[in-house]
Amino acid sequence: MLLFALGFLLIILQPSTGQFPRVCANVQSLLSKECCPPWDGDGSPCGELSNRGSCQNILLSQAPLGPQFPFSGVDDREDWPSVFYNRTCRCEGNFMGFSCGECKFGFSGLNCTERQVKTRRNVFQLTASEKNKFLAYLNLAKNIPSQDYVIATGTYTQMNNGSNPMFRDINVYDLFVWMHYYASRDTLLGGSNVWRDIDFAHEAPGFLPWHRVFLLMWERQIQRITGDENFTIPYWDWRDAEDCEVCNDEYMGGRHPTNPNLLSPASIFSSWQVICTRSEEYNSQQALCSATSEGPIRRNPGNNDKSRTPRLPSSADVEFCLSLTQYESGPMDKMANYSFRNTLEGFADPQTAISNPAQSGLHNALHIYMNGSMSQVQGSANDPIFVLHHAFVDSIFERWLRRHRPMLEVYPAANAPIGHNRENYMVPFIPLYRNGEFFKPSRELGYDYEYLQEPALQSFQDFLTPYLQQARQIWAWLVGAAVFGGIVTAVLTGLIRACRKKKGGTSSEIQPLLIESEDYNNLTYQSNF
């Protein structure tokens, strides 16, 4: 009955999130390189008649990149999304979306003026009905086609530079699996040649902001297709876990009774089919993943290579990681030392912060531990545990932001691996988001974590936050004004004292500040106005 009701809601709700907007996946849009769809509210491109936005040229970052990718003009993802479109909607105020038809994260209401902060909760703190609803939502997303988005099944060259569009429909859940694949896939160089040292979502500064956007869009998509505007992604706190606590049929699926690599037939996830897991096959064919089914989810938690990942992460690992003061360092890739990002991602030792790609810590440890679909980067989002895991990783990122309060300038502006500079647009999201836009506290993006909330300070913080943001923007002016004001005050004080000296003497109107003790009793207190 629940699934029937949710299916009905799909008819009246139109979801909207990342990859290729259906309305722009056509010859006209590709040849003109313009994706500025009309907003349904007034029929004008980008809702321009309602002052929601306008069609503008895309402004690409010119900051230099790191040396990891020595090519130019060979990958559709370079200078995203300019290979496909160089004009898109630029939304005003709190509006967002490929047609400016949505509200920015953290805002709601008809004119997107209402602030909101929703709480992500521990999956084990959900009631039975809340947990069952979450599982039903996941399954619904796996079985409902995306209304607004399609995926590319060929490169721009294979599309004959736009004159032969190659796109196909995809369900809502697999849309996100495909986006994760597309951001992390190898570069196809022609023949049988590929370049593997490239990833627009991992192994570099954008790892945490990219997955933050990914989860926000996934969360919003579920809210839209179900009509449940209060839905938030739960998280799995895996610190000090002795095994996979969510790997049972009550939650994310237990172990198959006869095949330890598969899920229990009692789990709804046992019937799911994975996509985008055969990277070597795509590479040999110089093709993109076309999102065809490639078999069931595979998972065999704990039976992984113990020399690489001997255990699940501990609380001590997380605390050490949080103590690191540098967000990024050195080459800004998986070889970075003393980097919070690289240590949390799992390429640096969680006890020393020294890079060691042969070991897998923190974030990476969970993926390797699952020993199946989740252990291969490009197809890891096929396993729904991915969402619970990355929500908790994001909460650790949030703890670091709150503890160290970094300025935006802490995020690298230049020389990061391709796609990871502060002003680069994230691949493959449309509407466009820059990496630096999500290097800020989660409450500014409309969500918080249950275990991070401070109820007594909450309302005061909400009141103070906008003023602190304004002060941060004009701090240099404030300092200058304070210095100038001090100089003016000093000058005026000097002039007043000089004038008093010229007058000389003491009148009844000007009494000395200090008086002799014998005169004290002779004074009469009066109120002089």
Coordinates of C-alpha atoms in Angstrom, one line a residue:
M1 CA 0.0 0.0 0.0
L2 CA 2.9 2.4 0.9
L3 CA 4.6 1.7 -2.4
F4 CA 1.3 2.3 -4.3
A5 CA 0.9 5.7 -2.6
L6 CA 4.5 6.6 -3.3
G7 CA 4.1 5.6 -6.9
F8 CA 1.0 7.9 -7.2
L9 CA 3.0 10.8 -5.9
L10 CA 5.4 10.5 -8.7
I11 CA 2.7 11.5 -11.1
I12 CA 2.2 14.9 -9.4
L13 CA 5.8 15.6 -8.4
Q14 CA 8.6 16.4 -10.7
P15 CA 12.1 15.7 -9.3
S16 CA 15.1 17.8 -10.3
T17 CA 18.8 17.2 -9.7
G18 CA 22.1 16.4 -11.4
Q19 CA 23.4 15.2 -14.8
F20 CA 21.9 16.0 -18.2
P21 CA 18.5 17.8 -18.0
R22 CA 16.1 15.9 -20.4
V23 CA 15.0 19.2 -21.9
C24 CA 18.7 19.9 -23.0
A25 CA 19.5 16.4 -24.3
N26 CA 18.7 17.2 -27.9
V27 CA 20.4 18.3 -31.1
Q28 CA 19.4 22.0 -30.8
S29 CA 20.7 22.4 -27.3
L30 CA 23.9 20.5 -28.0
L31 CA 24.7 22.4 -31.2
S32 CA 23.9 25.7 -29.7
K33 CA 25.7 24.7 -26.5
E34 CA 22.9 26.3 -24.5
C35 CA 20.9 24.8 -21.6
C36 CA 18.5 27.5 -20.4
P37 CA 15.1 25.8 -20.1
P38 CA 11.9 27.7 -19.4
W39 CA 10.7 27.8 -15.8
D40 CA 7.2 26.3 -15.6
G41 CA 6.0 29.2 -13.4
D42 CA 6.1 31.9 -16.2
G43 CA 7.3 30.1 -19.3
S44 CA 10.5 32.2 -19.7
P45 CA 14.0 30.9 -19.9
C46 CA 15.4 30.5 -16.3
G47 CA 12.3 32.3 -15.0
E48 CA 13.7 35.6 -16.1
L49 CA 10.3 37.3 -16.2
S50 CA 9.9 36.5 -12.5
N51 CA 13.5 37.6 -11.7
R52 CA 14.5 34.1 -10.7
G53 CA 17.5 34.0 -13.1
S54 CA 18.8 34.5 -16.6
C55 CA 20.6 32.7 -19.4
Q56 CA 24.3 33.5 -19.0
N57 CA 27.7 32.5 -20.4
I58 CA 29.5 30.0 -18.1
L59 CA 32.5 31.6 -16.4
L60 CA 35.2 29.0 -16.1
S61 CA 38.1 29.1 -13.7
Q62 CA 41.5 30.0 -15.2
A63 CA 43.5 28.9 -12.2
P64 CA 46.4 26.4 -13.0
L65 CA 45.9 22.7 -12.3
G66 CA 48.2 20.2 -10.8
P67 CA 50.4 17.9 -12.9
Q68 CA 48.4 14.7 -12.4
F69 CA 46.6 15.0 -15.8
P70 CA 49.0 15.9 -18.6
F71 CA 46.4 16.2 -21.4
S72 CA 44.1 18.8 -22.8
G73 CA 41.0 18.5 -24.9
V74 CA 40.7 14.7 -24.7
D75 CA 38.1 14.3 -21.9
D76 CA 34.5 15.7 -22.0
R77 CA 34.8 16.5 -18.3
E78 CA 37.5 19.0 -18.7
D79 CA 36.3 22.5 -17.9
W80 CA 32.9 21.1 -17.1
P81 CA 30.4 21.5 -18.6
S82 CA 31.8 23.5 -21.5
V83 CA 32.2 20.6 -23.9
F84 CA 28.4 20.2 -23.9
Y85 CA 27.1 23.7 -22.9
N86 CA 28.6 27.1 -22.5
R87 CA 25.4 28.9 -21.5
T88 CA 23.2 27.8 -18.6
C89 CA 20.8 29.4 -16.1
R90 CA 22.4 31.7 -13.5
C91 CA 19.9 31.9 -10.7
E92 CA 19.4 34.9 -8.4
G93 CA 19.0 35.1 -4.7
N94 CA 17.9 31.8 -3.1
F95 CA 16.7 30.2 -6.4
M96 CA 18.4 27.2 -7.8
G97 CA 18.0 24.4 -10.4
F98 CA 18.7 24.0 -14.1
S99 CA 15.7 26.3 -14.8
C100 CA 15.9 28.3 -11.5
G101 CA 12.7 26.4 -10.5
E102 CA 14.0 25.3 -7.1
C103 CA 15.2 26.7 -3.8
K104 CA 18.8 26.6 -2.7
F105 CA 19.7 24.0 -0.1
G106 CA 18.5 25.3 3.2
F107 CA 15.6 27.4 1.9
S108 CA 12.0 26.7 1.1
G109 CA 8.7 28.5 0.4
L110 CA 7.1 30.0 -2.7
N111 CA 9.9 32.6 -3.0
C112 CA 12.6 30.6 -1.3
T113 CA 12.8 33.0 1.6
E114 CA 12.1 30.5 4.5
R115 CA 15.2 29.2 6.2
Q116 CA 15.2 25.6 7.3
V117 CA 17.5 23.2 9.1
K118 CA 16.7 19.5 9.0
T119 CA 18.4 16.8 11.2
R120 CA 20.1 13.7 9.9
R121 CA 19.8 10.9 12.5
N122 CA 21.6 7.7 13.5
V123 CA 20.0 4.8 11.6
F124 CA 19.7 2.8 14.8
Q125 CA 17.8 5.7 16.5
L126 CA 15.0 5.5 13.9
T127 CA 11.7 3.9 15.0
A128 CA 10.6 0.7 13.3
S129 CA 8.2 2.7 11.1
E130 CA 10.8 5.3 10.2
K131 CA 13.4 2.6 9.3
N132 CA 10.9 0.7 7.2
K133 CA 9.9 4.0 5.5
F134 CA 13.6 4.7 4.7
L135 CA 14.0 1.2 3.1
A136 CA 10.8 1.7 1.1
Y137 CA 12.0 5.0 -0.2
L138 CA 15.3 3.4 -1.3
N139 CA 13.4 0.7 -3.2
L140 CA 11.0 3.2 -4.7
A141 CA 13.9 5.2 -6.1
K142 CA 15.3 2.1 -7.6
N143 CA 12.0 1.4 -9.5
I144 CA 11.0 4.9 -10.6
P145 CA 12.3 6.6 -13.8
S146 CA 13.9 10.0 -13.4
Q147 CA 11.5 12.5 -14.9
D148 CA 13.9 15.4 -15.4
Y149 CA 17.3 13.7 -16.2
V150 CA 18.9 11.3 -18.6
I151 CA 22.4 9.9 -18.8
A152 CA 24.9 10.0 -21.7
T153 CA 25.7 6.7 -23.3
G154 CA 28.4 8.1 -25.6
T155 CA 31.2 10.8 -25.5
Y156 CA 30.7 14.1 -27.3
T157 CA 32.8 12.9 -30.1
Q158 CA 30.7 9.7 -30.4
M159 CA 27.7 12.0 -30.6
N160 CA 29.3 13.6 -33.6
N161 CA 29.8 16.8 -31.7
G162 CA 26.2 17.0 -30.7
S163 CA 24.4 16.2 -34.0
N164 CA 23.7 12.6 -32.9
P165 CA 22.6 12.7 -29.3
M166 CA 23.2 9.5 -27.3
F167 CA 21.2 9.6 -24.1
R168 CA 18.9 7.1 -22.3
D169 CA 16.4 7.0 -19.4
I170 CA 17.4 5.8 -15.9
N171 CA 15.8 5.2 -12.6
V172 CA 16.3 7.7 -9.8
Y173 CA 18.6 5.6 -7.7
D174 CA 20.8 4.5 -10.6
L175 CA 21.0 8.1 -11.8
F176 CA 23.2 8.7 -8.7
V177 CA 25.2 5.5 -9.2
W178 CA 25.9 6.6 -12.8
M179 CA 26.9 10.1 -11.7
H180 CA 29.4 8.6 -9.2
Y181 CA 30.8 6.3 -12.0
Y182 CA 31.0 9.2 -14.5
A183 CA 33.0 11.4 -12.1
S184 CA 35.5 8.7 -11.3
R185 CA 35.8 6.9 -14.6
D186 CA 39.1 6.7 -16.6
T187 CA 39.8 9.0 -19.5
L188 CA 39.4 7.2 -22.9
L189 CA 42.3 8.1 -25.1
G190 CA 41.4 6.1 -28.2
G191 CA 42.3 2.7 -29.4
S192 CA 42.8 0.7 -26.2
N193 CA 44.5 3.5 -24.3
V194 CA 43.2 5.0 -21.1
W195 CA 44.4 7.4 -18.4
R196 CA 43.7 6.1 -14.9
D197 CA 45.1 8.8 -12.8
I198 CA 42.1 11.0 -12.9
D199 CA 39.1 11.3 -10.7
F200 CA 36.8 14.3 -10.3
A201 CA 35.3 13.1 -7.0
H202 CA 38.1 11.4 -5.1
E203 CA 41.8 11.6 -4.2
A204 CA 41.9 15.4 -4.1
P205 CA 40.5 18.4 -2.2
G206 CA 37.0 18.1 -3.8
F207 CA 36.4 14.7 -2.3
L208 CA 34.4 16.0 0.7
P209 CA 32.5 18.9 -1.0
W210 CA 31.6 16.7 -4.0
H211 CA 30.1 14.0 -1.8
R212 CA 28.3 16.6 0.3
V213 CA 26.5 17.9 -2.8
F214 CA 25.9 14.3 -4.0
L215 CA 24.1 13.5 -0.7
L216 CA 22.1 16.8 -0.7
M217 CA 20.9 16.1 -4.2
W218 CA 20.1 12.5 -3.4
E219 CA 18.2 13.6 -0.2
R220 CA 16.2 16.2 -2.2
Q221 CA 15.4 13.7 -4.9
I222 CA 13.9 11.3 -2.3
Q223 CA 11.9 14.2 -0.8
R224 CA 10.5 15.1 -4.2
I225 CA 9.5 11.6 -5.4
T226 CA 7.9 10.7 -2.1
G227 CA 6.4 14.1 -1.2
D228 CA 8.1 13.7 2.2
E229 CA 9.7 17.1 2.6
N230 CA 11.0 16.2 6.1
F231 CA 13.0 13.2 4.9
T232 CA 16.7 13.2 5.8
I233 CA 19.5 10.6 5.1
P234 CA 20.3 8.5 8.2
Y235 CA 23.9 7.8 9.0
W236 CA 25.7 4.7 10.3
D237 CA 28.2 5.5 13.1
W238 CA 30.8 2.8 12.4
R239 CA 33.4 3.9 15.0
D240 CA 34.6 0.9 17.0
A241 CA 32.2 -1.4 15.3
E242 CA 33.3 -5.1 15.5
D243 CA 31.4 -6.1 12.4
C244 CA 28.9 -4.7 9.8
E245 CA 26.1 -3.8 12.2
V246 CA 23.7 -2.8 9.4
C247 CA 24.3 -6.1 7.4
N248 CA 21.1 -7.9 8.4
D249 CA 17.7 -8.3 6.9
E250 CA 16.2 -5.7 9.3
Y251 CA 18.4 -3.0 7.8
M252 CA 20.6 -3.2 4.7
G253 CA 20.5 -7.0 4.0
G254 CA 22.1 -10.0 5.6
R255 CA 24.3 -12.7 4.2
H256 CA 22.9 -15.3 1.8
P257 CA 22.6 -18.7 3.5
T258 CA 24.5 -20.6 0.8
N259 CA 26.5 -17.9 -1.1
P260 CA 28.4 -15.6 1.3
N261 CA 29.0 -13.1 -1.6
L262 CA 25.3 -12.4 -2.1
L263 CA 22.6 -10.8 0.0
S264 CA 19.9 -12.8 1.9
P265 CA 16.8 -13.4 -0.3
A266 CA 14.8 -12.0 2.7
S267 CA 16.2 -8.6 2.0
I268 CA 14.5 -6.3 -0.6
F269 CA 18.0 -5.4 -1.8
S270 CA 18.7 -9.0 -2.9
S271 CA 16.7 -8.3 -6.1
W272 CA 18.6 -5.1 -7.0
Q273 CA 20.7 -5.2 -10.1
V274 CA 24.0 -3.2 -10.2
I275 CA 25.3 -1.0 -13.0
C276 CA 28.6 0.5 -14.1
T277 CA 30.8 -2.1 -12.5
R278 CA 32.8 -3.3 -15.5
S279 CA 35.3 -0.6 -16.0
E280 CA 37.8 -2.7 -17.9
E281 CA 35.2 -3.8 -20.4
Y282 CA 34.2 -0.1 -21.0
N283 CA 37.8 0.8 -21.4
S284 CA 38.5 -1.9 -23.9
Q285 CA 35.5 -0.8 -25.9
Q286 CA 36.2 2.9 -25.5
A287 CA 32.6 3.2 -24.3
L288 CA 30.7 4.7 -21.4
C289 CA 28.6 2.7 -19.0
S290 CA 25.2 2.5 -20.5
A291 CA 23.5 1.6 -17.2
T292 CA 22.4 -1.9 -18.3
S293 CA 22.0 -4.5 -15.5
E294 CA 25.2 -6.4 -14.5
G295 CA 24.0 -8.8 -11.8
P296 CA 23.1 -8.6 -8.1
I297 CA 24.7 -6.6 -5.4
R298 CA 27.8 -8.4 -4.0
R299 CA 28.9 -8.1 -0.4
N300 CA 30.9 -10.3 1.9
P301 CA 31.8 -8.0 4.9
G302 CA 34.9 -8.9 6.9
N303 CA 36.3 -11.4 4.4
N304 CA 38.6 -8.7 2.9
D305 CA 42.3 -8.5 2.6
K306 CA 43.4 -8.0 6.2
S307 CA 46.8 -6.8 5.3
R308 CA 45.2 -3.8 3.7
T309 CA 42.3 -3.2 6.0
P310 CA 42.8 -5.1 9.3
R311 CA 39.8 -3.6 11.1
L312 CA 37.1 -1.0 11.0
P313 CA 38.0 2.5 12.1
S314 CA 38.1 3.4 15.7
S315 CA 37.1 6.5 17.7
A316 CA 40.8 7.2 18.2
D317 CA 41.3 7.2 14.4
V318 CA 38.6 9.8 14.0
E319 CA 39.8 12.0 16.8
F320 CA 43.4 12.0 15.5
C321 CA 42.1 12.9 12.0
L322 CA 40.0 15.8 13.5
S323 CA 43.1 17.2 15.2
L324 CA 44.8 17.8 11.9
T325 CA 44.8 21.6 11.2
Q326 CA 45.6 21.5 7.4
Y327 CA 42.7 20.7 5.1
E328 CA 45.1 20.0 2.2
S329 CA 48.8 19.8 1.7
G330 CA 51.6 19.0 -0.7
P331 CA 50.5 17.6 -4.1
M332 CA 46.9 17.6 -2.9
D333 CA 46.3 14.0 -4.0
K334 CA 46.5 10.6 -2.4
M335 CA 50.2 11.2 -1.6
A336 CA 49.5 14.2 0.7
N337 CA 50.9 14.1 4.2
Y338 CA 49.2 15.7 7.3
S339 CA 46.1 16.5 5.2
F340 CA 42.8 16.2 7.0
R341 CA 41.1 15.4 3.7
N342 CA 43.6 12.7 2.7
T343 CA 43.5 11.1 6.1
L344 CA 39.7 11.0 6.3
E345 CA 39.5 9.7 2.8
G346 CA 41.8 6.9 3.9
F347 CA 45.0 7.2 1.9
A348 CA 47.0 8.4 4.9
D349 CA 47.6 6.5 8.1
P350 CA 44.9 7.5 10.7
Q351 CA 47.5 7.4 13.5
T352 CA 50.3 9.4 11.8
A353 CA 48.7 11.2 8.8
I354 CA 51.5 10.0 6.6
S355 CA 50.4 8.9 3.1
N356 CA 50.3 5.1 2.6
P357 CA 48.1 4.1 -0.4
A358 CA 48.9 0.4 0.3
Q359 CA 46.7 0.7 3.4
S360 CA 43.1 1.8 3.6
G361 CA 41.9 3.8 6.6
L362 CA 38.7 5.6 7.7
H363 CA 36.5 6.2 4.6
N364 CA 38.4 3.7 2.4
A365 CA 38.4 1.1 5.1
L366 CA 34.6 0.8 5.0
H367 CA 34.6 0.3 1.3
I368 CA 37.3 -2.4 1.4
Y369 CA 35.7 -4.1 4.4
M370 CA 32.4 -4.6 2.5
N371 CA 34.4 -6.8 0.1
G372 CA 32.0 -6.6 -2.9
S373 CA 30.2 -4.0 -5.0
M374 CA 31.1 -1.3 -2.6
S375 CA 34.8 -2.0 -2.9
Q376 CA 35.2 -0.8 -6.5
V377 CA 35.2 3.0 -6.7
Q378 CA 33.2 3.5 -9.9
G379 CA 30.3 1.2 -8.9
S380 CA 30.4 1.6 -5.1
A381 CA 27.2 3.5 -4.9
N382 CA 25.2 0.4 -6.1
D383 CA 25.2 -0.8 -2.5
P384 CA 22.7 1.3 -0.5
I385 CA 25.1 1.1 2.5
F386 CA 27.1 3.7 0.5
V387 CA 24.5 6.4 1.6
L388 CA 24.7 5.6 5.3
H389 CA 28.5 5.5 5.2
H390 CA 29.0 8.7 3.4
A391 CA 26.5 10.5 5.6
F392 CA 28.7 9.7 8.5
V393 CA 31.9 10.7 6.6
D394 CA 30.2 14.0 5.9
S395 CA 29.5 14.4 9.6
I396 CA 33.2 14.0 10.4
F397 CA 33.9 16.7 7.8
E398 CA 31.3 18.9 9.6
R399 CA 33.0 18.3 12.9
W400 CA 36.3 19.5 11.4
L401 CA 34.7 22.6 10.0
R402 CA 33.2 23.5 13.3
R403 CA 36.4 22.8 15.3
H404 CA 38.8 24.7 13.0
R405 CA 36.4 27.3 11.5
P406 CA 38.5 27.7 8.2
M407 CA 38.1 30.6 5.9
L408 CA 37.1 29.8 2.3
E409 CA 40.7 30.6 1.3
V410 CA 41.8 27.4 3.1
Y411 CA 40.3 25.5 0.2
P412 CA 43.0 25.4 -2.6
A413 CA 42.4 28.0 -5.3
A414 CA 45.0 26.6 -7.7
N415 CA 47.3 23.6 -8.5
A416 CA 44.9 20.9 -7.3
P417 CA 44.3 17.9 -9.6
I418 CA 42.0 18.5 -12.5
G419 CA 38.4 19.5 -11.4
H420 CA 39.4 20.1 -7.8
N421 CA 40.3 23.8 -7.6
R422 CA 38.1 26.0 -5.5
E423 CA 36.3 27.6 -8.5
N424 CA 36.0 24.5 -10.7
Y425 CA 32.5 23.2 -11.3
M426 CA 31.8 19.7 -10.0
V427 CA 31.4 16.9 -12.5
P428 CA 28.8 16.0 -13.6
F429 CA 26.3 18.2 -11.9
I430 CA 23.8 20.4 -13.7
P431 CA 22.8 22.9 -12.2
L432 CA 26.4 23.9 -11.7
Y433 CA 28.1 23.9 -8.3
R434 CA 31.6 25.1 -7.4
N435 CA 33.8 23.1 -5.0
G436 CA 34.2 26.1 -2.7
E437 CA 30.5 26.7 -2.4
F438 CA 30.2 23.6 -0.1
F439 CA 33.3 24.2 2.0
K440 CA 31.1 25.7 4.8
P441 CA 29.0 24.5 7.8
S442 CA 26.1 22.2 7.1
R443 CA 23.6 24.4 8.9
E444 CA 24.1 27.0 6.2
L445 CA 23.1 24.3 3.7
G446 CA 20.0 23.4 5.6
Y447 CA 20.9 20.3 7.6
D448 CA 22.6 19.2 10.8
Y449 CA 23.5 15.9 12.5
E450 CA 21.7 14.7 15.6
Y451 CA 24.9 13.9 17.5
L452 CA 26.4 17.3 16.8
Q453 CA 23.5 19.5 17.9
E454 CA 23.9 21.9 20.8
P455 CA 20.3 22.7 21.8
A456 CA 21.2 25.4 24.3
L457 CA 23.2 27.4 21.8
Q458 CA 21.0 26.7 18.8
S459 CA 18.7 29.7 18.7
F460 CA 21.5 32.2 19.7
Q461 CA 23.7 30.7 17.0
D462 CA 20.9 31.1 14.4
F463 CA 20.5 34.7 15.4
L464 CA 24.2 35.5 15.3
T465 CA 25.3 33.6 12.2
P466 CA 24.1 36.1 9.5
Y467 CA 25.8 39.0 11.4
L468 CA 29.1 37.0 11.6
Q469 CA 28.9 36.3 7.9
Q470 CA 28.5 39.9 7.1
A471 CA 31.3 40.9 9.5
R472 CA 33.6 38.3 7.8
Q473 CA 32.9 40.0 4.4
I474 CA 33.6 43.5 5.6
W475 CA 36.3 42.9 8.3
A476 CA 39.0 44.8 6.5
W477 CA 36.7 47.9 6.2
L478 CA 35.8 47.5 9.9
V479 CA 39.4 47.5 10.9
G480 CA 40.1 50.5 8.8
A481 CA 37.2 52.4 10.2
A482 CA 38.3 51.5 13.8
V483 CA 41.8 52.9 13.1
F484 CA 40.4 56.0 11.5
G485 CA 38.0 56.5 14.4
G486 CA 40.8 56.2 16.9
I487 CA 42.9 58.8 15.1
V488 CA 39.9 61.3 15.0
T489 CA 39.2 60.7 18.7
A490 CA 42.8 61.3 19.7
V491 CA 42.9 64.6 17.7
L492 CA 39.6 65.8 19.2
T493 CA 40.7 65.0 22.7
G494 CA 43.9 66.9 22.2
L495 CA 42.0 70.0 20.9
I496 CA 39.6 69.9 23.9
R497 CA 42.5 69.8 26.4
A498 CA 44.2 72.6 24.6
C499 CA 41.1 74.8 24.8
R500 CA 40.7 74.1 28.6
K501 CA 44.3 75.1 29.3
K502 CA 43.7 78.4 27.5
K503 CA 40.6 79.2 29.7
G504 CA 42.6 78.6 32.9
G505 CA 41.3 78.8 36.5
T506 CA 38.4 76.9 38.2
S507 CA 34.8 78.1 38.3
S508 CA 31.8 76.9 40.2
E509 CA 30.7 75.1 37.0
I510 CA 34.0 73.3 36.7
Q511 CA 34.9 71.3 39.9
P512 CA 38.1 69.3 40.2
L513 CA 37.7 65.6 39.7
L514 CA 39.5 64.9 43.0
I515 CA 39.0 67.1 46.1
E516 CA 40.8 67.4 49.4
S517 CA 39.4 65.5 52.3
E518 CA 38.7 68.7 54.4
D519 CA 36.5 70.1 51.7
Y520 CA 34.4 66.9 51.3
N521 CA 32.0 67.5 54.1
N522 CA 31.2 71.0 52.9
L523 CA 29.9 69.8 49.5
T524 CA 26.2 69.8 48.8
Y525 CA 25.0 67.1 46.3
Q526 CA 22.8 68.5 43.6
S527 CA 21.4 67.2 40.4
N528 CA 22.6 69.4 37.5
F529 CA 21.1 68.8 34.1

